[in-house]
Tab-separated table of C-alpha atoms in Angstrom:
chain	number	residue	atom	x	y	z
A	1	MET	CA	-0.756	-20.532	9.755
A	2	GLY	CA	-1.114	-22.697	6.650
A	3	ALA	CA	1.833	-23.630	4.543
A	4	SER	CA	0.810	-21.293	1.770
A	5	LEU	CA	0.966	-18.235	3.964
A	6	ALA	CA	3.771	-19.450	6.323
A	7	LEU	CA	6.460	-16.737	6.554
A	8	THR	CA	10.126	-17.345	6.560
A	9	SER	CA	12.540	-14.807	8.037
A	10	VAL	CA	15.291	-13.588	5.771
A	11	GLY	CA	17.203	-11.766	8.511
A	12	LEU	CA	17.527	-8.676	10.586
A	13	LEU	CA	19.212	-6.084	8.556
A	14	ILE	CA	20.712	-3.801	11.167
A	15	GLY	CA	21.990	-5.448	14.313
A	16	PRO	CA	20.449	-8.111	16.569
A	17	LEU	CA	17.477	-7.450	18.898
A	18	GLN	CA	18.597	-6.927	22.491
A	19	GLY	CA	16.385	-7.836	25.436
A	20	ALA	CA	15.213	-4.284	26.018
A	21	GLU	CA	14.561	-3.762	22.345
A	22	ALA	CA	12.461	-6.877	22.095
A	23	ALA	CA	9.597	-5.010	23.843
A	24	THR	CA	9.872	-2.024	21.514
A	25	PRO	CA	6.620	-1.371	19.671
A	26	LYS	CA	6.865	-2.496	16.049
A	27	ILE	CA	5.274	-1.504	12.788
A	28	LYS	CA	4.365	-4.449	10.585
A	29	VAL	CA	3.588	-3.949	6.901
A	30	HIS	CA	2.157	-6.900	5.026
A	31	TYR	CA	2.282	-6.754	1.171
A	32	ILE	CA	-0.205	-9.533	0.656
A	33	ASP	CA	0.105	-11.811	-2.357
A	34	VAL	CA	-3.225	-11.367	-4.194
A	35	GLY	CA	-1.878	-12.051	-7.695
A	36	GLN	CA	-2.092	-9.180	-10.136
A	37	GLY	CA	-3.444	-6.519	-7.731
A	38	ASP	CA	-2.692	-4.743	-4.471
A	39	ALA	CA	-3.629	-5.506	-0.882
A	40	ILE	CA	-1.661	-4.206	2.087
A	41	TYR	CA	-2.233	-4.634	5.811
A	42	ILE	CA	-0.440	-2.403	8.385
A	43	LYS	CA	-0.270	-3.197	12.118
A	44	MET	CA	0.684	0.100	13.690
A	45	PRO	CA	2.949	0.230	16.767
A	46	SER	CA	-0.087	1.325	18.764
A	47	GLY	CA	-1.960	-1.829	17.684
A	48	LYS	CA	-4.237	0.029	15.262
A	49	ASP	CA	-5.048	-1.748	11.981
A	50	ILE	CA	-4.941	-0.196	8.510
A	51	VAL	CA	-5.875	-1.869	5.225
A	52	ILE	CA	-4.955	-0.449	1.864
A	53	ASP	CA	-6.725	-2.017	-1.126
A	54	GLY	CA	-8.261	-5.502	-1.429
A	55	GLY	CA	-7.091	-7.124	-4.610
A	56	ASN	CA	-9.388	-8.219	-7.424
A	57	LYS	CA	-12.890	-9.586	-7.309
A	58	GLY	CA	-12.634	-13.109	-5.946
A	59	LYS	CA	-9.728	-12.277	-3.622
A	60	GLY	CA	-11.889	-10.854	-0.788
A	61	ASP	CA	-12.404	-14.153	1.063
A	62	ALA	CA	-8.684	-15.002	0.995
A	63	LEU	CA	-7.873	-11.470	2.226
A	64	VAL	CA	-10.398	-11.737	5.066
A	65	ALA	CA	-8.945	-15.139	6.012
A	66	TYR	CA	-5.421	-13.684	6.081
A	67	LEU	CA	-6.487	-10.772	8.247
A	68	LYS	CA	-8.248	-13.080	10.671
A	69	LYS	CA	-5.013	-15.206	10.927
A	70	GLN	CA	-3.214	-11.993	11.961
A	71	LYS	CA	-5.863	-11.706	14.697
A	72	VAL	CA	-7.375	-8.543	13.275
A	73	GLY	CA	-10.448	-7.600	15.352
A	74	ASP	CA	-11.524	-4.347	13.868
A	75	ILE	CA	-10.027	-2.040	11.309
A	76	GLU	CA	-9.425	1.577	12.254
A	77	VAL	CA	-8.681	2.791	8.709
A	78	LEU	CA	-9.565	1.221	5.297
A	79	ILE	CA	-8.186	2.929	2.246
A	80	SER	CA	-9.264	2.410	-1.343
A	81	THR	CA	-6.506	4.001	-3.385
A	82	HIS	CA	-8.631	4.283	-6.510
A	83	PRO	CA	-11.624	2.462	-8.127
A	84	ASP	CA	-9.738	-0.048	-10.354
A	85	ALA	CA	-11.074	-3.556	-9.831
A	86	ASP	CA	-7.649	-5.101	-8.975
A	87	HIS	CA	-7.401	-2.747	-5.974
A	88	ILE	CA	-11.023	-2.361	-4.820
A	89	GLY	CA	-12.443	-5.799	-5.709
A	90	GLY	CA	-12.111	-7.456	-2.312
A	91	LEU	CA	-12.920	-4.466	-0.085
A	92	ASP	CA	-16.636	-5.213	0.111
A	93	GLU	CA	-15.926	-8.594	1.812
A	94	VAL	CA	-13.512	-6.810	4.216
A	95	LEU	CA	-16.190	-4.321	5.059
A	96	ASP	CA	-18.788	-7.101	5.534
A	97	SER	CA	-16.428	-9.137	7.751
A	98	PHE	CA	-14.879	-6.571	10.091
A	99	LYS	CA	-15.974	-3.525	12.044
A	100	VAL	CA	-14.396	-0.709	10.040
A	101	LYS	CA	-14.156	2.675	11.772
A	102	SER	CA	-13.241	4.911	8.859
A	103	VAL	CA	-12.934	4.659	5.067
A	104	TYR	CA	-10.776	6.931	2.852
A	105	ALA	CA	-10.861	7.126	-0.916
A	106	PRO	CA	-10.065	9.780	-3.597
A	107	LYS	CA	-13.033	11.855	-4.788
A	108	VAL	CA	-13.391	10.065	-8.173
A	109	LYS	CA	-16.146	7.704	-9.273
A	110	HIS	CA	-16.309	4.676	-11.614
A	111	THR	CA	-19.054	2.619	-13.178
A	112	THR	CA	-17.706	-0.936	-12.619
A	113	GLN	CA	-19.497	-3.494	-10.553
A	114	ALA	CA	-16.450	-3.760	-8.260
A	115	TYR	CA	-16.797	-0.033	-7.422
A	116	LYS	CA	-20.538	-0.341	-6.927
A	117	ASP	CA	-20.083	-3.253	-4.569
A	118	PHE	CA	-17.639	-1.238	-2.583
A	119	LEU	CA	-20.034	1.702	-2.257
A	120	LEU	CA	-22.873	-0.581	-1.274
A	121	ALA	CA	-20.715	-2.254	1.440
A	122	VAL	CA	-19.750	1.224	2.785
A	123	LYS	CA	-23.436	2.131	2.888
A	124	ARG	CA	-24.318	-1.075	4.770
A	125	GLU	CA	-21.846	-0.164	7.413
A	126	LYS	CA	-23.412	3.350	7.659
A	127	LEU	CA	-20.042	4.937	6.931
A	128	THR	CA	-19.227	8.154	5.052
A	129	ILE	CA	-16.173	8.045	2.759
A	130	LYS	CA	-13.502	10.583	3.790
A	131	THR	CA	-11.589	12.193	0.942
A	132	ALA	CA	-8.051	10.903	0.461
A	133	LYS	CA	-5.926	13.702	-0.902
A	134	ALA	CA	-2.590	15.438	-0.237
A	135	GLY	CA	-2.424	17.082	3.188
A	136	VAL	CA	-4.918	14.739	4.930
A	137	SER	CA	-3.446	12.988	7.958
A	138	LEU	CA	-4.640	9.733	9.476
A	139	PRO	CA	-5.501	9.925	13.182
A	140	VAL	CA	-3.068	7.194	14.267
A	141	LYS	CA	-0.951	7.776	17.362
A	142	GLY	CA	2.768	7.038	17.428
A	143	VAL	CA	3.358	7.447	13.702
A	144	LYS	CA	3.033	10.246	11.111
A	145	ALA	CA	0.717	8.986	8.400
A	146	GLN	CA	-0.303	11.494	5.707
A	147	PHE	CA	-1.564	11.426	2.186
A	148	VAL	CA	0.893	13.093	-0.176
A	149	GLY	CA	-1.223	12.490	-3.283
A	150	PRO	CA	-3.307	13.182	-5.239
A	151	VAL	CA	-2.257	16.823	-5.036
A	152	LYS	CA	-5.013	17.943	-7.519
A	153	ASP	CA	-7.937	16.685	-9.567
A	154	TYR	CA	-7.274	14.840	-12.789
A	155	ALA	CA	-9.500	13.870	-15.781
A	156	LYS	CA	-12.161	11.320	-14.773
A	157	SER	CA	-10.631	8.983	-17.381
A	158	ASP	CA	-7.214	9.229	-15.632
A	159	LEU	CA	-8.018	6.970	-12.691
A	160	ASN	CA	-4.493	5.833	-11.942
A	161	ASN	CA	-3.315	9.411	-11.222
A	162	TRP	CA	-6.199	9.834	-8.717
A	163	SER	CA	-4.470	7.187	-6.613
A	164	ALA	CA	-4.292	7.927	-2.881
A	165	VAL	CA	-0.549	7.991	-2.085
A	166	LEU	CA	0.217	7.474	1.622
A	167	HIS	CA	3.530	8.267	3.428
A	168	VAL	CA	4.004	6.554	6.868
A	169	ALA	CA	6.918	7.319	9.251
A	170	TYR	CA	7.546	5.458	12.477
A	171	LYS	CA	10.676	7.033	13.978
A	172	LYS	CA	13.316	6.217	11.327
A	173	ASN	CA	11.110	3.557	9.567
A	174	THR	CA	9.541	5.107	6.424
A	175	PHE	CA	7.094	3.703	3.872
A	176	LEU	CA	5.465	5.054	0.726
A	177	PHE	CA	2.313	3.411	-0.677
A	178	THR	CA	1.607	4.620	-4.231
A	179	GLY	CA	-1.435	2.715	-5.539
A	180	ASP	CA	-1.265	3.035	-9.311
A	181	ALA	CA	-0.007	6.655	-9.380
A	182	GLU	CA	1.608	7.417	-12.708
A	183	LEU	CA	4.205	9.872	-14.016
A	184	LYS	CA	1.885	12.890	-13.996
A	185	SER	CA	0.982	12.324	-10.297
A	186	GLU	CA	4.675	11.717	-9.490
A	187	GLN	CA	5.682	14.966	-11.138
A	188	ASP	CA	2.928	16.869	-9.342
A	189	MET	CA	3.919	15.494	-5.934
A	190	ILE	CA	7.506	16.489	-6.589
A	191	ALA	CA	6.478	19.949	-7.718
A	192	LYS	CA	4.386	20.418	-4.521
A	193	LYS	CA	7.394	19.366	-2.428
A	194	LYS	CA	5.556	16.477	-0.771
A	195	THR	CA	7.325	14.184	1.648
A	196	LEU	CA	8.377	11.310	-0.581
A	197	ARG	CA	11.599	9.968	0.962
A	198	ALA	CA	11.029	6.384	2.173
A	199	ASP	CA	13.051	3.282	2.872
A	200	VAL	CA	10.337	0.991	1.524
A	201	LEU	CA	8.525	1.894	-1.687
A	202	LYS	CA	5.404	0.063	-2.882
A	203	VAL	CA	6.124	0.393	-6.598
A	204	GLY	CA	3.406	2.168	-8.585
A	205	HIS	CA	1.074	0.261	-10.872
A	206	HIS	CA	2.633	-3.224	-10.444
A	207	GLY	CA	5.789	-2.095	-12.251
A	208	ALA	CA	4.220	-0.557	-15.360
A	209	LYS	CA	6.525	1.741	-17.292
A	210	THR	CA	4.002	4.622	-16.813
A	211	SER	CA	5.080	4.839	-13.163
A	212	THR	CA	8.312	4.817	-11.037
A	213	SER	CA	10.337	7.324	-13.072
A	214	ALA	CA	14.052	7.727	-12.449
A	215	THR	CA	13.288	11.336	-11.292
A	216	PHE	CA	10.689	10.097	-8.763
A	217	LEU	CA	13.173	7.516	-7.416
A	218	LYS	CA	15.706	10.315	-6.821
A	219	TYR	CA	13.262	11.869	-4.366
A	220	VAL	CA	12.067	8.658	-2.758
A	221	LYS	CA	15.567	7.113	-2.431
A	222	PRO	CA	14.176	3.660	-1.555
A	223	LYS	CA	16.301	0.997	-0.026
A	224	TYR	CA	13.664	-1.569	-0.836
A	225	ALA	CA	11.033	-1.692	-3.645
A	226	VAL	CA	8.074	-4.033	-3.268
A	227	ILE	CA	6.293	-4.958	-6.502
A	228	SER	CA	2.770	-6.384	-6.029
A	229	VAL	CA	2.320	-8.412	-9.162
A	230	GLY	CA	0.940	-11.689	-10.478
A	231	LYS	CA	0.668	-13.487	-13.792
A	232	ASN	CA	-0.263	-10.835	-16.327
A	233	ALA	CA	-0.364	-9.955	-20.034
A	234	TYR	CA	1.008	-6.467	-19.499
A	235	GLY	CA	4.659	-7.328	-19.049
A	236	HIS	CA	4.649	-6.148	-15.400
A	237	PRO	CA	7.159	-5.418	-14.005
A	238	THR	CA	8.583	-3.796	-17.131
A	239	LYS	CA	12.274	-3.678	-18.105
A	240	GLU	CA	12.215	0.100	-17.760
A	241	VAL	CA	11.145	0.023	-14.120
A	242	VAL	CA	13.465	-2.833	-13.189
A	243	THR	CA	16.296	-0.834	-14.691
A	244	ASN	CA	15.295	2.335	-12.870
A	245	LEU	CA	15.154	0.467	-9.551
A	246	LYS	CA	18.545	-1.166	-10.132
A	247	ARG	CA	20.132	2.184	-10.947
A	248	ALA	CA	18.532	3.546	-7.694
A	249	LYS	CA	20.225	0.627	-5.885
A	250	ALA	CA	16.868	-0.485	-4.441
A	251	THR	CA	16.519	-4.134	-3.442
A	252	MET	CA	13.542	-5.522	-5.341
A	253	LEU	CA	10.973	-7.822	-3.790
A	254	ARG	CA	8.057	-9.289	-5.862
A	255	THR	CA	4.913	-10.984	-4.489
A	256	ASP	CA	4.819	-13.287	-7.607
A	257	LYS	CA	8.234	-14.690	-6.566
A	258	SER	CA	8.246	-14.254	-2.757
A	259	GLY	CA	4.558	-14.517	-1.972
A	260	THR	CA	3.336	-12.311	0.897
A	261	ILE	CA	6.172	-10.040	2.065
A	262	VAL	CA	6.214	-8.635	5.596
A	263	PHE	CA	8.357	-5.753	6.813
A	264	GLU	CA	8.690	-5.407	10.579
A	265	GLY	CA	10.248	-2.187	11.810
A	266	ASN	CA	11.378	-1.239	15.357
A	267	GLY	CA	11.804	2.415	14.515
A	268	SER	CA	15.384	2.055	13.230
A	269	SER	CA	15.821	-1.313	11.462
A	270	TYR	CA	13.759	-3.918	9.668
A	271	THR	CA	13.213	-7.645	9.429
A	272	ILE	CA	11.768	-9.083	6.253
A	273	LYS	CA	9.726	-12.269	5.984
A	274	LYS	CA	8.402	-14.039	2.874
A	275	SER	CA	5.812	-16.690	2.451
A	276	LYS	CA	7.667	-18.551	-0.288
């Protein structure tokens, strides 16, 4: 792997691996550094591959190269959390470069070129988009992977709250992927008593103050909070969110400071690796 994407271990957090444990199936979650945007790759314990979002336009080729370095052959599940360009922009290149078996996205449309390119790529692959919404489970053995949001329809202008929110549990390893879900979506997921508790939280909307409320964090109780963020004019991550995460005693990790961040879980503990 090239120097820019080389990963450095920062330690096993709970106990050393024993010989018998070394063969234990692992879940690997890659929070890929795509600048100001989101792109996540999950290697499930069964070997299945899931991709969530693809960064901005212009990031697709780098994302494809990264996935190929991870020896991804085909992709069982590709998820577009919502149509914003900094999430959907690189997914057309992913669809063009890999055999993708199923695509999930919330039932909301957009008029941007990035969204149109995504739809055209799905059409070229002769796939039908499955609706990502609360209660829908992914057909992946060995884990429980279920969408916990969106729990309802929002205004068409309210794209962030349409975000597909995915909860993944592998034994005691738990992850929550929030897209750009904002306070309204957070409140609705809490009200519907969705499973939100997770060791590792992908912080909503790159650390914008419109997401990651103190109330939401009381339900998630994250040990780690990953902020996918790059150079931006929005002030992400905001002081409000950083303060909320500190009060929740979550260890913060940022892609703009640590590069690509990889969590590897054996069902009970984690190792964390960073590319810089």
